[in-house]
XYZ file of C-alpha atoms in Angstrom:
336
model
C 10.299 25.745 28.284
C 10.089 29.409 29.235
C 8.436 30.676 32.437
C 7.902 34.416 32.018
C 5.840 34.845 35.212
C 4.751 32.838 38.206
C 2.747 29.818 36.969
C 2.804 31.198 33.401
C 4.726 29.023 30.976
C 5.426 28.759 27.254
C 6.596 25.537 25.611
C 8.176 25.641 22.157
C 9.354 22.689 20.127
C 10.464 21.625 16.661
C 10.410 18.071 15.334
C 12.092 16.873 12.151
C 10.779 13.718 10.496
C 11.872 12.030 7.291
C 10.805 8.995 5.290
C 12.182 7.617 2.081
C 11.770 4.712 -0.279
C 13.207 3.829 -3.657
C 11.440 6.624 -5.566
C 10.915 9.499 -3.132
C 12.166 11.059 0.106
C 10.095 13.394 2.275
C 11.411 15.704 4.996
C 8.952 17.460 7.286
C 9.343 20.184 9.927
C 6.763 20.118 12.723
C 6.799 23.284 14.863
C 4.674 23.526 17.986
C 4.037 26.125 20.643
C 1.963 25.897 23.797
C 0.915 28.081 26.691
C -0.355 27.119 30.144
C -1.207 29.564 32.881
C -2.631 29.110 36.376
C -4.433 32.043 37.947
C -6.079 32.929 41.229
C -9.269 31.212 42.340
C -8.071 27.852 40.937
C -8.627 28.363 37.241
C -6.253 27.933 34.321
C -6.013 28.669 30.604
C -4.121 26.711 27.962
C -3.550 27.177 24.240
C -1.509 25.398 21.589
C -0.620 25.430 17.894
C 1.187 22.552 16.248
C 1.855 20.831 12.953
C 1.874 17.049 12.497
C 2.760 14.811 9.569
C 1.938 11.164 8.989
C 4.017 9.313 6.373
C 2.076 6.032 6.652
C -1.355 6.249 5.029
C -4.334 4.397 6.522
C -7.255 3.624 4.254
C -10.416 1.789 5.348
C -13.565 0.537 3.677
C -16.030 3.409 3.538
C -19.222 1.419 3.237
C -20.564 -2.081 3.634
C -18.778 -5.169 4.903
C -15.963 -5.655 7.392
C -14.215 -2.408 8.445
C -10.818 -3.619 7.243
C -7.871 -1.238 7.063
C -4.845 -1.106 4.771
C -1.616 0.854 5.215
C 0.587 2.367 2.500
C 3.880 4.277 2.798
C 4.298 7.683 1.219
C 5.748 7.590 -2.273
C 5.946 9.597 -5.487
C 2.206 8.857 -5.846
C 1.081 9.323 -2.221
C 2.172 12.440 -0.337
C 2.408 12.334 3.486
C -0.656 13.457 5.383
C -0.232 16.663 7.354
C -2.305 18.824 9.672
C -2.310 22.035 11.666
C -3.884 21.760 15.118
C -5.213 24.702 17.144
C -6.702 24.501 20.644
C -7.841 26.866 23.392
C -9.125 25.724 26.758
C -9.854 26.609 30.324
C -10.273 24.723 33.607
C -11.656 25.542 37.017
C -11.452 23.693 40.375
C -13.964 23.962 43.213
C -13.795 22.547 46.732
C -16.121 22.694 49.756
C -16.849 20.431 52.751
C -14.437 17.680 51.630
C -16.000 17.759 48.165
C -14.006 18.494 45.029
C -15.371 19.416 41.621
C -13.424 20.353 38.507
C -14.495 21.251 35.006
C -12.473 21.643 31.824
C -13.463 22.908 28.370
C -11.319 22.784 25.231
C -12.188 24.118 21.774
C -10.114 22.810 18.875
C -9.757 23.173 15.124
C -7.769 20.965 12.768
C -6.874 21.280 9.086
C -5.884 18.149 7.158
C -4.034 17.823 3.864
C -3.434 14.738 1.691
C -5.849 12.445 3.542
C -6.602 9.182 1.736
C -9.789 7.376 0.669
C -10.648 4.576 -1.763
C -11.845 5.822 -5.123
C -15.424 5.060 -6.139
C -15.888 1.417 -7.062
C -12.905 0.189 -5.048
C -12.571 -1.307 -1.592
C -10.154 -3.599 0.196
C -11.969 -6.729 -0.984
C -11.528 -5.767 -4.635
C -7.926 -4.633 -4.247
C -6.763 -7.759 -2.365
C -8.894 -10.427 -4.063
C -10.377 -9.692 -7.483
C -7.374 -7.796 -8.804
C -4.981 -10.544 -7.697
C -7.152 -13.321 -9.123
C -7.299 -11.499 -12.443
C -3.516 -10.974 -12.390
C -4.151 -7.244 -12.685
C -1.471 -4.841 -11.529
C -3.006 -2.032 -9.491
C -0.911 0.973 -8.553
C -2.146 3.151 -5.718
C -3.054 6.027 -8.059
C -5.697 3.799 -9.682
C -7.685 2.997 -6.538
C -6.723 5.666 -3.958
C -7.521 9.370 -3.907
C -6.035 12.178 -1.828
C -7.845 15.262 -0.629
C -8.153 17.763 2.177
C -10.375 18.149 5.204
C -11.073 19.931 8.449
C -12.386 19.013 11.871
C -13.501 21.126 14.805
C -15.195 20.569 18.113
C -15.476 21.167 21.841
C -14.422 18.782 24.630
C -16.076 18.961 28.045
C -14.734 17.121 31.093
C -15.986 17.153 34.673
C -14.867 15.352 37.850
C -16.625 15.150 41.202
C -15.122 13.566 44.349
C -16.825 13.045 47.678
C -15.408 10.718 50.318
C -15.300 7.268 48.676
C -17.085 8.180 45.438
C -15.569 9.493 42.208
C -17.672 10.572 39.230
C -16.271 11.531 35.818
C -18.046 12.760 32.698
C -16.440 13.385 29.286
C -18.337 14.740 26.286
C -17.206 15.734 22.789
C -19.219 17.598 20.179
C -17.408 17.638 16.830
C -17.660 17.828 13.050
C -15.272 16.457 10.416
C -15.549 17.246 6.698
C -13.373 16.250 3.751
C -13.228 17.109 0.056
C -11.661 15.202 -2.849
C -11.571 16.276 -6.485
C -12.129 12.637 -7.536
C -14.919 11.798 -5.068
C -18.528 12.930 -4.591
C -18.347 15.134 -7.715
C -15.804 17.299 -5.905
C -18.339 18.361 -3.246
C -17.516 18.242 0.505
C -18.907 15.321 2.516
C -18.868 14.085 6.106
C -15.624 12.299 6.938
C -15.690 8.680 8.196
C -14.403 10.014 11.532
C -17.362 12.400 11.927
C -18.800 10.929 15.129
C -20.855 13.949 16.131
C -21.474 13.139 19.810
C -19.335 11.097 22.212
C -20.153 10.674 25.893
C -18.468 8.679 28.656
C -19.742 8.447 32.245
C -17.562 6.721 34.833
C -18.097 6.092 38.536
C -15.823 4.472 41.108
C -16.978 3.595 44.607
C -14.431 2.597 47.243
C -16.003 -0.211 49.276
C -13.044 -0.737 51.626
C -9.293 -0.181 51.761
C -8.767 -2.901 49.135
C -12.107 -3.322 47.323
C -13.787 -0.972 44.855
C -16.645 -1.004 42.354
C -16.542 0.786 39.000
C -19.034 1.331 36.196
C -18.594 2.973 32.777
C -21.274 3.903 30.249
C -20.248 4.909 26.743
C -22.235 6.475 23.918
C -21.138 7.368 20.372
C -23.501 8.667 17.724
C -23.507 6.976 14.330
C -20.662 7.473 11.873
C -21.021 8.071 8.102
C -20.735 5.161 5.672
C -21.550 4.809 1.974
C -24.484 2.593 0.986
C -26.151 2.143 -2.427
C -28.967 4.566 -3.191
C -30.485 2.206 -5.798
C -29.946 -1.408 -6.823
C -31.037 -2.481 -10.302
C -31.246 -6.056 -11.573
C -30.411 -7.052 -15.132
C -33.572 -7.956 -17.067
C -32.453 -11.573 -17.361
C -31.775 -11.988 -13.631
C -33.825 -14.604 -11.797
C -36.287 -12.630 -9.587
C -35.827 -15.258 -6.877
C -32.061 -14.573 -6.751
C -30.892 -11.900 -4.306
C -27.089 -11.942 -4.037
C -26.757 -8.201 -4.553
C -22.973 -8.401 -4.817
C -23.342 -10.494 -7.991
C -22.563 -8.994 -11.400
C -26.252 -9.326 -12.347
C -27.033 -6.413 -10.015
C -25.950 -2.826 -10.520
C -25.494 -0.714 -7.392
C -25.831 3.059 -7.805
C -24.334 5.468 -5.237
C -25.388 9.106 -5.576
C -23.472 10.572 -2.616
C -20.418 9.667 -0.557
C -21.035 8.753 3.108
C -24.787 9.113 2.620
C -25.893 7.053 5.647
C -25.176 7.147 9.378
C -24.832 3.954 11.362
C -26.818 3.229 14.491
C -25.575 4.787 17.752
C -23.155 2.759 19.862
C -23.654 2.476 23.607
C -22.899 -0.026 26.371
C -22.401 -0.358 30.135
C -19.439 -2.140 31.764
C -19.087 -2.881 35.487
C -16.359 -4.480 37.603
C -15.359 -5.288 41.195
C -11.654 -4.661 41.847
C -9.384 -5.894 44.635
C -5.868 -4.555 45.344
C -3.560 -6.455 47.688
C 0.042 -7.394 48.490
C 1.443 -10.811 47.618
C 2.378 -12.910 50.665
C 6.026 -13.706 49.958
C 7.569 -10.736 48.179
C 4.925 -8.147 49.028
C 4.447 -7.017 45.470
C 1.444 -4.990 44.362
C -1.228 -7.208 42.847
C -4.839 -6.858 41.822
C -7.701 -8.794 40.303
C -11.112 -7.786 39.036
C -14.381 -9.459 38.105
C -16.470 -7.645 35.542
C -19.328 -7.765 33.087
C -18.950 -6.294 29.599
C -22.061 -4.877 27.908
C -24.313 -5.416 30.924
C -27.654 -4.854 29.197
C -26.597 -6.847 26.095
C -26.794 -3.997 23.596
C -26.589 -5.302 19.996
C -24.180 -2.686 18.631
C -23.874 -2.975 14.863
C -20.412 -4.008 13.666
C -21.085 -4.890 10.017
C -23.656 -3.528 7.554
C -24.699 -5.474 4.471
C -27.415 -5.664 1.822
C -29.829 -8.579 2.129
C -33.177 -9.473 0.578
C -36.607 -9.757 2.167
C -39.142 -12.045 0.537
C -42.265 -10.462 -0.912
C -45.668 -12.183 -1.092
C -45.077 -13.096 -4.759
C -41.799 -14.866 -3.930
C -39.523 -12.100 -5.243
C -37.042 -10.214 -3.088
C -36.493 -6.560 -2.202
C -33.042 -5.316 -1.078
C -32.786 -3.974 2.482
C -29.931 -2.736 4.656
C -29.157 -5.023 7.595
C -26.520 -5.100 10.315
C -24.692 -7.703 12.382
C -23.473 -7.207 15.937
C -20.611 -8.705 17.937
C -19.643 -9.032 21.600
C -22.872 -9.481 23.589
C -22.907 -9.510 27.402
C -19.640 -11.139 28.532
C -18.042 -11.908 31.909
C -14.418 -10.925 32.424
C -11.598 -11.662 34.885
C -8.265 -9.868 35.167
C -5.299 -10.611 37.449
C -2.033 -8.673 37.519
C 1.157 -8.436 39.576
C 3.634 -5.552 39.430
C 7.331 -6.488 39.450
């Protein structure tokens, strides 16, 4: 840490990470530098540059079915993921008549190298089930691909306090793109993490010295997944049969991550009570809440199903399944 002026500070760091297995060893240097300055009239500016590496690769299903994840260590076939992260932000505080308001804005840009995706035609179900049943040996280079990407966005945060009421709003506008030589004909496509809009609104009302009420509403726009563009049936397939995962059907995908899921949103509320235990006077609390108050059916799984036509045949359609409807909750805790 270096303070070159009053309330003006630089932070510089260097991290060394290493991972090795029987066929490869990786050593990575991760430099980072940050600046934070506080100025007159209650505003501040911050900036940072840093490099990060990730030696454990996470790969998830990119399309239909359960969003399972698999993890692989770096090896002679899989290089560690790495990224450069750049950010620039400012914040400002306001206060008047026992009211406080603060706002913060951060712009960021991120480059990513050696990110991992399943190759076309592969997913976790195939890798863990069909290949094992067929006694087929699959090395990671046969079903995983590595490429590069970038992400950029702006984060907005605002807080407002007045007497017993606290209001908080957080919003992120972002874009994430990736490119693989082996996927999508080498053309860039939206990354699975490209959730364009994210919004969180939180309120907390102090009812008394020990009781409070809180409510949180969350919204995320849809994320990209890969779904078939066309489904063809073999000429000999029974027209009254509609298991589109069967070998009698051929699924054709013309573009990676060609569909966006439905938006996710829900409201949670809770009543909270803080108190002291009778004997040892320890801090304790309990809360009663309701999860997903208006019972939003947020899609968790997407799958292909058939709808019956008037002639008794079936047409493939994209459907979704939701989880976690409106639920009551209770939490009790004691601090030792």
